[in-house]
Coordinates of C-alpha atoms in Angstrom, one line a residue:
M1 CA 6.0 -30.2 12.1
S2 CA 9.1 -31.2 9.5
V3 CA 11.1 -29.4 8.2
T4 CA 13.1 -29.7 4.7
V5 CA 16.4 -28.4 4.5
T6 CA 18.1 -27.7 1.2
R7 CA 21.6 -28.6 0.5
P8 CA 23.3 -25.4 -1.0
L9 CA 24.1 -25.5 -4.4
P10 CA 27.6 -25.0 -3.6
E11 CA 27.8 -28.1 -1.0
R12 CA 26.2 -30.2 -3.9
R13 CA 28.8 -28.9 -6.4
V14 CA 31.7 -30.0 -4.1
L15 CA 30.3 -33.3 -3.1
R16 CA 30.1 -34.2 -7.4
R17 CA 32.8 -32.8 -8.0
D18 CA 34.8 -35.2 -5.2
S19 CA 32.7 -38.0 -6.6
A20 CA 34.2 -36.9 -10.0
A21 CA 37.8 -37.3 -8.6
L22 CA 37.1 -40.6 -7.3
L23 CA 35.6 -41.7 -10.4
A24 CA 38.7 -41.0 -12.2
L25 CA 41.0 -42.1 -9.8
L26 CA 39.2 -45.8 -9.7
L27 CA 39.4 -45.9 -13.4
G28 CA 42.4 -44.6 -14.0
A29 CA 44.1 -46.9 -11.8
L30 CA 41.8 -50.1 -13.5
A31 CA 43.4 -48.8 -17.1
S32 CA 46.6 -48.7 -15.4
V33 CA 46.6 -52.0 -14.2
S34 CA 45.4 -53.1 -17.2
S35 CA 48.2 -52.0 -18.9
M36 CA 50.4 -53.4 -16.8
L37 CA 49.2 -56.9 -16.9
G38 CA 51.2 -59.1 -19.3
S39 CA 53.7 -56.2 -20.3
W40 CA 56.9 -57.8 -19.6
I41 CA 55.8 -60.3 -22.1
P42 CA 56.8 -59.2 -25.8
S43 CA 59.7 -58.9 -26.8
L44 CA 61.5 -55.1 -26.3
W45 CA 61.5 -53.8 -30.0
G46 CA 63.8 -51.3 -32.0
D47 CA 62.2 -48.2 -30.6
E48 CA 62.3 -49.6 -26.9
V49 CA 65.7 -51.1 -27.0
T50 CA 66.7 -47.4 -28.4
S51 CA 65.3 -46.2 -25.4
V52 CA 66.8 -48.5 -22.9
M53 CA 70.2 -47.7 -24.5
S54 CA 69.7 -43.9 -24.5
A55 CA 68.9 -44.3 -20.6
Q56 CA 71.5 -46.0 -20.0
R57 CA 73.6 -43.9 -20.9
P58 CA 75.7 -41.0 -18.8
V59 CA 74.1 -37.6 -18.8
G60 CA 77.0 -36.5 -20.5
S61 CA 76.9 -39.3 -23.4
L62 CA 73.1 -38.6 -23.6
L63 CA 73.1 -35.0 -24.2
L64 CA 76.3 -35.4 -26.9
M65 CA 73.7 -38.0 -28.7
L66 CA 71.1 -35.7 -28.7
G67 CA 72.8 -33.0 -30.2
H68 CA 73.1 -35.4 -33.4
V69 CA 69.8 -37.5 -33.3
D70 CA 66.4 -38.0 -31.4
A71 CA 66.6 -34.6 -30.2
V72 CA 62.6 -34.6 -30.0
H73 CA 62.7 -37.5 -27.7
G74 CA 65.6 -36.4 -25.6
T75 CA 62.9 -35.2 -22.9
Y76 CA 61.9 -39.1 -22.6
Y77 CA 65.3 -40.2 -22.1
L78 CA 66.7 -38.5 -19.5
G79 CA 63.4 -39.2 -17.4
L80 CA 63.8 -43.2 -18.5
H81 CA 67.4 -42.7 -17.3
A82 CA 66.5 -41.2 -13.7
W83 CA 63.9 -44.0 -13.6
G84 CA 66.0 -47.0 -14.8
A85 CA 68.7 -45.9 -12.3
A86 CA 66.6 -45.8 -9.3
F87 CA 64.0 -49.2 -10.5
G88 CA 66.4 -51.0 -13.3
F89 CA 65.5 -51.2 -16.6
S90 CA 63.9 -55.1 -17.3
P91 CA 61.4 -55.0 -19.7
F92 CA 58.9 -54.6 -17.2
I93 CA 60.1 -51.8 -15.8
V94 CA 60.6 -49.7 -18.5
R95 CA 57.3 -49.8 -19.6
L96 CA 56.0 -49.3 -16.2
P97 CA 55.7 -45.3 -16.7
S98 CA 53.7 -45.8 -19.7
A99 CA 51.3 -47.8 -17.9
L100 CA 51.1 -45.2 -15.3
A101 CA 50.9 -42.3 -17.8
V102 CA 48.1 -44.4 -19.3
G103 CA 45.7 -44.1 -16.4
V104 CA 46.6 -40.4 -16.0
A105 CA 45.3 -39.9 -19.5
T106 CA 42.1 -41.8 -18.3
A107 CA 41.8 -39.9 -15.3
A108 CA 41.4 -36.7 -17.5
V109 CA 39.4 -38.5 -19.7
V110 CA 36.9 -39.1 -17.3
L111 CA 36.8 -35.9 -15.4
L112 CA 36.3 -34.0 -18.7
T113 CA 33.8 -36.8 -20.0
D114 CA 31.7 -35.9 -16.7
R115 CA 32.4 -31.9 -17.3
L116 CA 31.2 -31.8 -20.4
R117 CA 28.5 -34.4 -21.1
S118 CA 27.4 -37.0 -18.1
R119 CA 28.3 -38.8 -15.5
R120 CA 27.3 -42.0 -17.2
V121 CA 29.1 -41.1 -20.2
A122 CA 32.2 -40.6 -17.7
V123 CA 32.0 -44.3 -16.5
L124 CA 31.6 -45.4 -19.8
A125 CA 34.9 -43.3 -21.6
G126 CA 36.9 -44.3 -18.4
L127 CA 36.0 -48.2 -19.3
V128 CA 36.7 -47.8 -23.1
C129 CA 40.2 -46.3 -22.2
V130 CA 40.5 -49.3 -20.4
I131 CA 40.3 -51.5 -23.1
L132 CA 41.0 -49.4 -26.6
P133 CA 43.7 -50.8 -28.7
R134 CA 45.4 -48.2 -29.4
I135 CA 45.9 -47.4 -25.2
T136 CA 46.5 -50.6 -24.2
Y137 CA 49.2 -50.7 -26.4
M138 CA 51.2 -47.5 -25.7
G139 CA 50.8 -48.5 -22.2
E140 CA 53.1 -51.4 -22.6
E141 CA 55.5 -49.7 -24.6
A142 CA 58.6 -48.0 -23.5
R143 CA 58.3 -44.8 -25.3
S144 CA 56.7 -41.3 -24.7
Y145 CA 53.6 -41.5 -26.9
A146 CA 51.5 -43.3 -23.0
L147 CA 53.0 -40.1 -21.5
S148 CA 51.8 -37.6 -24.5
A149 CA 48.4 -38.8 -24.4
A150 CA 48.1 -37.6 -20.7
V151 CA 49.6 -34.5 -21.1
V152 CA 47.0 -33.6 -23.8
A153 CA 44.4 -34.8 -21.6
W154 CA 45.2 -32.7 -19.0
L155 CA 45.9 -30.0 -21.1
T156 CA 42.3 -30.0 -23.0
L157 CA 41.0 -30.3 -19.0
I158 CA 42.7 -27.1 -18.2
L159 CA 41.5 -25.1 -21.6
I160 CA 37.8 -26.3 -20.3
V161 CA 37.9 -25.7 -17.1
A162 CA 39.6 -22.4 -18.1
L163 CA 36.7 -21.0 -20.5
S164 CA 34.1 -22.3 -17.8
R165 CA 34.9 -20.1 -16.1
D166 CA 34.0 -16.2 -15.8
H167 CA 37.3 -15.1 -14.5
T168 CA 39.9 -17.6 -15.2
S169 CA 43.3 -17.1 -13.3
N170 CA 46.3 -16.0 -14.3
L171 CA 47.7 -18.8 -12.6
L172 CA 45.5 -21.3 -14.5
W173 CA 46.7 -20.0 -17.8
V174 CA 50.6 -20.3 -16.7
L175 CA 49.8 -23.5 -15.9
Y176 CA 48.5 -24.4 -19.3
G177 CA 51.8 -22.2 -20.4
V178 CA 54.1 -24.7 -18.9
M179 CA 52.4 -27.9 -19.7
L180 CA 52.3 -27.1 -23.3
A181 CA 56.2 -26.3 -23.4
V182 CA 57.4 -29.7 -21.3
G183 CA 54.6 -31.6 -23.9
I184 CA 56.4 -30.4 -26.9
F185 CA 59.6 -31.3 -25.3
L186 CA 58.3 -34.6 -24.7
F187 CA 56.8 -35.2 -28.0
L188 CA 56.9 -32.2 -30.4
Y189 CA 53.9 -33.4 -32.1
I190 CA 51.8 -32.0 -28.9
A191 CA 52.3 -28.3 -30.8
L192 CA 49.6 -29.6 -32.9
F193 CA 47.2 -29.1 -30.2
A194 CA 47.8 -25.2 -30.6
V195 CA 45.8 -26.0 -34.1
V196 CA 42.8 -28.3 -31.7
H197 CA 42.1 -26.2 -29.1
L198 CA 42.1 -22.9 -31.2
I199 CA 39.3 -24.1 -33.2
V200 CA 37.4 -25.0 -29.2
V201 CA 38.4 -21.4 -28.4
I202 CA 36.8 -19.9 -31.5
A203 CA 33.5 -22.1 -31.0
S204 CA 33.6 -21.2 -27.7
R205 CA 31.2 -18.3 -25.7
V206 CA 34.0 -16.6 -23.5
S207 CA 35.4 -13.0 -23.0
R208 CA 37.8 -11.0 -24.9
R209 CA 39.8 -11.4 -21.9
T210 CA 39.7 -15.0 -21.4
V211 CA 40.4 -15.0 -25.6
L212 CA 43.8 -12.9 -24.6
G213 CA 44.8 -15.3 -22.0
W214 CA 44.7 -18.6 -24.3
V215 CA 46.5 -16.8 -26.5
I216 CA 49.2 -15.6 -24.3
A217 CA 49.7 -19.0 -22.6
T218 CA 49.6 -20.5 -26.2
V219 CA 52.3 -18.2 -27.7
G220 CA 54.5 -18.8 -24.7
G221 CA 54.4 -22.2 -24.4
L222 CA 55.4 -22.7 -28.3
A223 CA 58.3 -20.1 -27.8
A224 CA 59.2 -21.9 -24.7
A225 CA 59.5 -25.1 -27.0
S226 CA 61.0 -23.4 -29.8
P227 CA 64.2 -24.4 -29.8
L228 CA 63.5 -28.0 -30.0
V229 CA 61.8 -27.4 -33.2
V230 CA 64.5 -25.8 -34.8
V231 CA 67.2 -29.1 -33.4
A232 CA 64.2 -31.4 -35.1
I233 CA 64.4 -29.2 -38.1
M234 CA 68.2 -29.9 -38.4
E235 CA 67.6 -33.6 -37.8
R236 CA 64.7 -34.6 -39.9
A237 CA 66.4 -36.8 -42.1
Q238 CA 66.0 -39.4 -38.9
I239 CA 62.6 -40.0 -40.1
S240 CA 63.0 -39.8 -43.9
Y241 CA 62.5 -43.5 -44.1
L242 CA 59.0 -42.4 -43.7
G243 CA 58.8 -41.2 -46.9
V244 CA 59.4 -44.5 -48.6
T245 CA 57.6 -46.7 -46.4
Q246 CA 53.6 -47.3 -47.1
Q247 CA 52.4 -45.2 -43.8
L248 CA 48.7 -44.4 -45.3
S249 CA 47.6 -47.6 -46.3
P250 CA 43.9 -47.9 -46.1
S251 CA 44.1 -50.5 -43.5
T252 CA 46.3 -48.2 -41.2
L253 CA 43.8 -45.9 -41.4
Y254 CA 40.8 -47.7 -41.1
S255 CA 42.1 -49.7 -38.1
G256 CA 45.7 -49.4 -37.8
L257 CA 45.9 -45.6 -36.1
W258 CA 43.8 -46.5 -33.0
F259 CA 41.4 -49.8 -33.2
G260 CA 44.1 -52.8 -33.9
G261 CA 42.0 -55.3 -35.4
W262 CA 39.4 -54.6 -38.6
M263 CA 36.2 -56.0 -36.6
F264 CA 36.9 -54.2 -33.8
A265 CA 37.2 -50.8 -36.3
A266 CA 34.2 -51.3 -37.7
V267 CA 32.3 -51.4 -34.7
A268 CA 34.2 -48.1 -32.9
W269 CA 33.6 -45.9 -35.8
L270 CA 29.8 -47.5 -35.9
M271 CA 30.0 -46.2 -32.5
I272 CA 31.7 -42.5 -33.9
G273 CA 28.9 -41.8 -36.2
V274 CA 26.2 -42.9 -33.6
A275 CA 27.7 -40.4 -31.9
V276 CA 28.1 -37.7 -34.4
W277 CA 24.7 -38.3 -35.0
G278 CA 22.8 -38.1 -32.3
E279 CA 24.8 -34.8 -31.3
A280 CA 24.3 -32.9 -34.5
R281 CA 20.4 -34.2 -34.6
R282 CA 20.1 -33.1 -30.7
R283 CA 22.3 -29.5 -31.1
V284 CA 19.7 -28.8 -35.0
Q285 CA 16.8 -29.6 -32.6
I286 CA 18.0 -26.6 -30.0
S287 CA 19.2 -24.5 -32.6
Q288 CA 15.7 -24.6 -33.8
A289 CA 13.9 -24.3 -30.7
V290 CA 16.5 -21.2 -30.1
G291 CA 15.5 -19.9 -33.1
G292 CA 19.3 -20.4 -35.1
G293 CA 22.8 -21.0 -33.5
V294 CA 25.9 -22.4 -34.0
L295 CA 25.6 -26.6 -34.5
F296 CA 26.9 -28.0 -31.1
L297 CA 27.5 -24.8 -29.7
S298 CA 23.4 -23.6 -29.2
G299 CA 22.7 -22.7 -25.9
R300 CA 26.1 -23.2 -24.3
R301 CA 28.5 -21.3 -23.1
I302 CA 32.1 -24.3 -24.9
P303 CA 31.5 -26.7 -27.2
T304 CA 29.9 -30.4 -26.6
L305 CA 32.0 -33.2 -25.8
V306 CA 31.6 -34.6 -29.6
F307 CA 32.7 -31.8 -30.9
L308 CA 35.8 -31.4 -28.6
S309 CA 36.6 -34.7 -29.3
L310 CA 36.1 -34.4 -32.8
A311 CA 38.7 -31.3 -33.8
W312 CA 40.9 -34.2 -30.8
L313 CA 40.9 -36.9 -33.0
L314 CA 40.8 -35.5 -36.9
V315 CA 42.5 -32.3 -36.9
P316 CA 46.5 -33.6 -35.5
T317 CA 45.9 -36.1 -37.9
L318 CA 44.6 -34.6 -40.9
L319 CA 47.6 -31.9 -40.7
L320 CA 50.2 -35.1 -40.3
I321 CA 49.0 -36.4 -43.2
A322 CA 48.9 -33.6 -45.5
V323 CA 52.2 -32.7 -44.8
H324 CA 53.3 -36.0 -45.0
G325 CA 53.4 -35.6 -48.8
F326 CA 55.8 -33.1 -48.7
V327 CA 57.7 -34.1 -45.4
P328 CA 57.4 -37.4 -44.3
D329 CA 56.4 -37.0 -40.7
F330 CA 53.6 -39.4 -40.6
T331 CA 53.5 -43.3 -38.9
A332 CA 50.4 -44.5 -36.9
R333 CA 52.3 -44.3 -33.4
Y334 CA 52.3 -40.6 -33.9
V335 CA 48.6 -39.9 -33.2
S336 CA 48.7 -42.1 -30.3
F337 CA 47.6 -39.2 -28.3
C338 CA 44.5 -39.1 -29.9
A339 CA 43.4 -42.2 -28.6
P340 CA 41.2 -40.6 -25.7
A341 CA 39.4 -38.8 -27.9
A342 CA 38.2 -41.9 -29.5
A343 CA 37.1 -43.0 -26.3
A344 CA 35.6 -40.2 -25.7
L345 CA 33.4 -40.8 -28.8
I346 CA 32.9 -44.2 -28.5
A347 CA 31.8 -44.1 -25.2
C348 CA 29.0 -41.1 -26.6
G349 CA 27.8 -43.7 -29.3
I350 CA 27.2 -46.6 -26.4
D351 CA 25.1 -43.2 -24.5
E352 CA 23.3 -42.9 -27.7
F353 CA 22.1 -46.6 -27.6
L354 CA 21.2 -46.3 -24.1
R355 CA 19.3 -43.7 -24.6
V356 CA 17.1 -45.6 -27.2
R357 CA 16.7 -48.7 -25.2
R358 CA 19.0 -49.6 -22.6
W359 CA 19.7 -53.7 -24.1
L360 CA 20.8 -51.8 -26.9
G361 CA 23.4 -49.7 -24.9
V362 CA 24.4 -52.6 -23.2
A363 CA 24.4 -55.0 -26.4
A364 CA 26.8 -51.8 -27.8
G365 CA 29.3 -52.2 -24.7
L366 CA 29.5 -55.5 -24.6
L367 CA 30.3 -56.0 -28.1
V368 CA 32.9 -53.5 -27.4
V369 CA 34.5 -55.5 -24.7
L370 CA 34.2 -59.1 -26.4
L371 CA 36.0 -57.5 -29.8
A372 CA 38.4 -55.9 -27.7
A373 CA 39.4 -59.0 -25.7
P374 CA 41.1 -60.8 -28.9
V375 CA 43.1 -57.4 -29.6
Y376 CA 44.2 -57.4 -26.0
V377 CA 45.5 -60.6 -25.5
A378 CA 47.4 -60.6 -29.0
Q379 CA 49.5 -57.4 -27.6
R380 CA 50.3 -59.8 -24.8
T381 CA 52.1 -62.2 -27.1
P382 CA 56.0 -63.1 -27.2
Y383 CA 56.3 -61.9 -30.2
A384 CA 53.6 -59.1 -30.7
K385 CA 56.2 -55.9 -30.6
N386 CA 57.1 -55.6 -34.7
Q387 CA 57.8 -59.2 -34.4
S388 CA 60.5 -58.7 -32.0
D389 CA 62.2 -62.0 -30.8
W390 CA 65.2 -60.7 -28.8
S391 CA 63.7 -61.9 -25.9
Q392 CA 63.9 -66.2 -27.4
I393 CA 67.7 -65.0 -28.8
S394 CA 69.2 -64.1 -25.7
A395 CA 67.2 -67.3 -23.9
A396 CA 68.3 -69.4 -26.5
I397 CA 72.3 -67.6 -26.2
G398 CA 72.3 -68.4 -22.7
H399 CA 71.6 -71.7 -22.5
N400 CA 74.1 -72.9 -25.0
A401 CA 76.9 -70.2 -25.1
R402 CA 80.2 -70.8 -22.9
P403 CA 82.1 -68.4 -20.7
G404 CA 84.8 -67.2 -23.2
D405 CA 83.2 -68.0 -26.2
A406 CA 82.4 -64.7 -29.2
V407 CA 79.7 -63.3 -31.0
V408 CA 79.1 -61.9 -34.1
F409 CA 76.0 -60.1 -34.9
D410 CA 74.2 -59.4 -38.3
E411 CA 75.0 -56.2 -39.4
S412 CA 73.7 -55.8 -42.9
T413 CA 69.7 -54.9 -42.0
R414 CA 68.8 -51.5 -40.5
P415 CA 69.9 -50.6 -37.0
S416 CA 66.7 -50.7 -35.5
R417 CA 66.6 -54.6 -36.6
R418 CA 70.1 -55.7 -35.9
P419 CA 69.9 -59.3 -33.6
R420 CA 72.6 -56.8 -31.9
L421 CA 69.5 -55.5 -30.5
A422 CA 69.1 -58.6 -28.2
M423 CA 72.5 -58.1 -25.9
H424 CA 71.1 -54.4 -24.9
G425 CA 67.5 -55.7 -24.6
Y426 CA 68.3 -58.5 -23.0
P427 CA 71.9 -59.0 -21.6
V428 CA 71.7 -62.0 -19.0
G429 CA 71.7 -64.3 -21.9
F430 CA 75.2 -62.4 -23.1
H431 CA 77.2 -62.6 -20.0
G432 CA 80.7 -63.9 -20.0
L433 CA 80.6 -63.7 -23.8
R434 CA 83.5 -61.6 -26.3
D435 CA 81.6 -59.4 -28.6
V436 CA 84.4 -59.4 -30.7
T437 CA 83.2 -57.0 -33.7
V438 CA 81.9 -53.9 -31.6
R439 CA 83.8 -50.8 -32.5
T440 CA 82.6 -48.1 -30.7
P441 CA 80.1 -49.2 -28.1
F442 CA 76.9 -46.7 -28.1
Q443 CA 77.8 -45.0 -24.6
K444 CA 80.8 -43.1 -26.8
A445 CA 79.1 -42.8 -30.2
L446 CA 77.6 -39.9 -31.6
T447 CA 74.7 -42.2 -32.8
W448 CA 72.0 -44.4 -30.4
H449 CA 73.8 -47.9 -31.4
D450 CA 77.1 -49.0 -31.2
I451 CA 78.8 -48.8 -34.3
A452 CA 80.9 -52.2 -35.4
Y453 CA 83.5 -53.8 -37.8
T454 CA 82.8 -56.2 -40.6
V455 CA 84.3 -60.0 -39.1
R456 CA 86.9 -59.0 -41.6
D457 CA 87.7 -55.7 -40.2
A458 CA 87.3 -57.3 -36.5
A459 CA 89.9 -59.7 -37.6
A460 CA 92.4 -57.5 -38.8
H461 CA 92.4 -55.9 -35.4
G462 CA 93.1 -59.2 -33.7
R463 CA 89.5 -59.7 -31.7
F464 CA 89.8 -63.3 -32.9
A465 CA 92.8 -64.4 -31.3
G466 CA 92.3 -67.2 -28.6
V467 CA 88.7 -67.8 -30.0
D468 CA 87.9 -71.2 -30.4
R469 CA 84.0 -71.2 -30.6
V470 CA 81.8 -68.1 -32.3
W471 CA 78.2 -67.6 -32.5
L472 CA 76.7 -66.3 -35.1
I473 CA 73.0 -64.5 -35.1
E474 CA 71.3 -63.5 -38.1
Y475 CA 68.3 -61.5 -39.0
A476 CA 65.4 -63.6 -40.6
A477 CA 62.6 -61.8 -42.2
S478 CA 61.4 -65.5 -42.2
P479 CA 62.6 -68.9 -41.2
H480 CA 63.4 -69.4 -44.4
Q481 CA 65.2 -66.1 -45.6
A482 CA 68.0 -65.7 -43.3
D483 CA 70.7 -63.5 -44.0
T484 CA 74.1 -64.7 -44.7
Y485 CA 76.3 -62.2 -43.0
G486 CA 79.7 -63.2 -42.2
Q487 CA 79.4 -66.8 -42.5
R488 CA 82.0 -66.2 -45.9
D489 CA 84.4 -64.6 -43.6
L490 CA 84.4 -66.8 -40.9
S491 CA 85.0 -69.6 -42.8
Q492 CA 88.1 -67.9 -44.5
L493 CA 89.2 -67.3 -40.2
G494 CA 89.3 -71.2 -40.2
F495 CA 85.7 -71.7 -38.3
E496 CA 83.0 -74.1 -39.3
Q497 CA 79.6 -74.6 -38.2
T498 CA 79.3 -77.7 -36.2
A499 CA 76.0 -77.7 -34.8
A500 CA 72.4 -77.4 -36.3
P501 CA 71.2 -74.1 -36.5
I502 CA 68.5 -72.8 -34.0
H503 CA 65.8 -71.0 -35.2
T504 CA 63.8 -68.2 -33.7
H505 CA 60.9 -66.6 -34.5
R506 CA 63.2 -63.6 -36.6
G507 CA 66.8 -65.2 -36.3
L508 CA 69.3 -67.3 -36.8
I509 CA 71.9 -69.1 -34.2
A510 CA 74.8 -70.7 -35.5
L511 CA 77.9 -71.9 -33.8
Y512 CA 81.3 -72.0 -35.6
E513 CA 84.3 -73.7 -34.2
R514 CA 88.1 -73.1 -35.3
T515 CA 89.3 -76.0 -37.4
P516 CA 92.8 -77.7 -37.1

């Protein structure tokens, strides 16, 4: 006589939860490795060197600087300060926290997708996170964008877990509030997710007690972070340049936000459209079968993955764009934390094709991978970061300069493009050289960068005494459009260019020697 033993439902749930956690761990690790590979190749660019210089300051100096500029990045700089003190400040090392954060964000996306949709879509979403251009880009950048995406992903997962329970623990709401506050200190615009999550809560069928728990946690988190908001308003002039540069071009909105290239963007938007169409079709059918109901919600306690991901993707983006016309506040990088939602929607689109025909789904997935691959490779070329060539400049100086030579940097372009940053991002090539124009080193300045004399003022302060060779490094918008900063002043001081200039990708290096 055979006996059939039915596994208790709670045990099945535990096994499913454990397998989902393992899957999230594996796909998260894969996403981190994907971002790490080749991350040392692109030259650091202006924003990243700003991070490095700020993190290299003594804590007292950093806190003083944050009272004048970059307060919204202060939490990230303090974290990078501790990280660099332990491991150094090489390009790979300073970008590594972002790569790890991409893995953390991917793990949350996998768990969220597994909970709201299916295991298959969870795998697809994790794999899309591994290759999505905005994710692989922020995973190799020494800025807070990848960390903000990780915070947002886990904050959203905590919300969904809380809304799914009949009786939500107060501890869960405390965790939510604390993470919201910390997230805002890490990246100010995470505050916008109070609006995203408000939409999710309104669309959910939950008790008043649950709604009240969310309201208290959200208000508490926002209140805790309110001092940063005040300081950010006081320092808003720092990003005023966003109002005079084109941040909302059609190409930026179409492909620049999350998709990297126009071909990948075409397929990505197609997958998102298919995901929305398929979900809407099913919700309408269910609504009609049960005699009415709210679209995307019929028969459910909480919204569907597509509804949640659309809110996550579009609400912060549209809010920032709407405000941009009055207060400059938008650039494509600022909505990097929406990229995980794009990955989830693309995965849902692939799943819709799989539901129709397996081969269609496989073809759609392969097409996504094939179109993402060239973008991934392009991101890991020497000048991929805003055409920066500071590693090349440092290498050229290190190869040609002699100990005791002086160096003069082009100070005529905006601070984030000045060749001086090559010395701070890649100091090895400048070892033993004299920075004759520095007036106030960045560690003692109230802003993030060095304050420099002009060549003439530096000479008036005796900086060129005993100097026979000077390396002049100019910024060049193109090989044929190099600046001429300092050339006349050096000539008047008795220096002449004695060798053919060295052209780099965005720079020009010339040797000037004192003449009898």
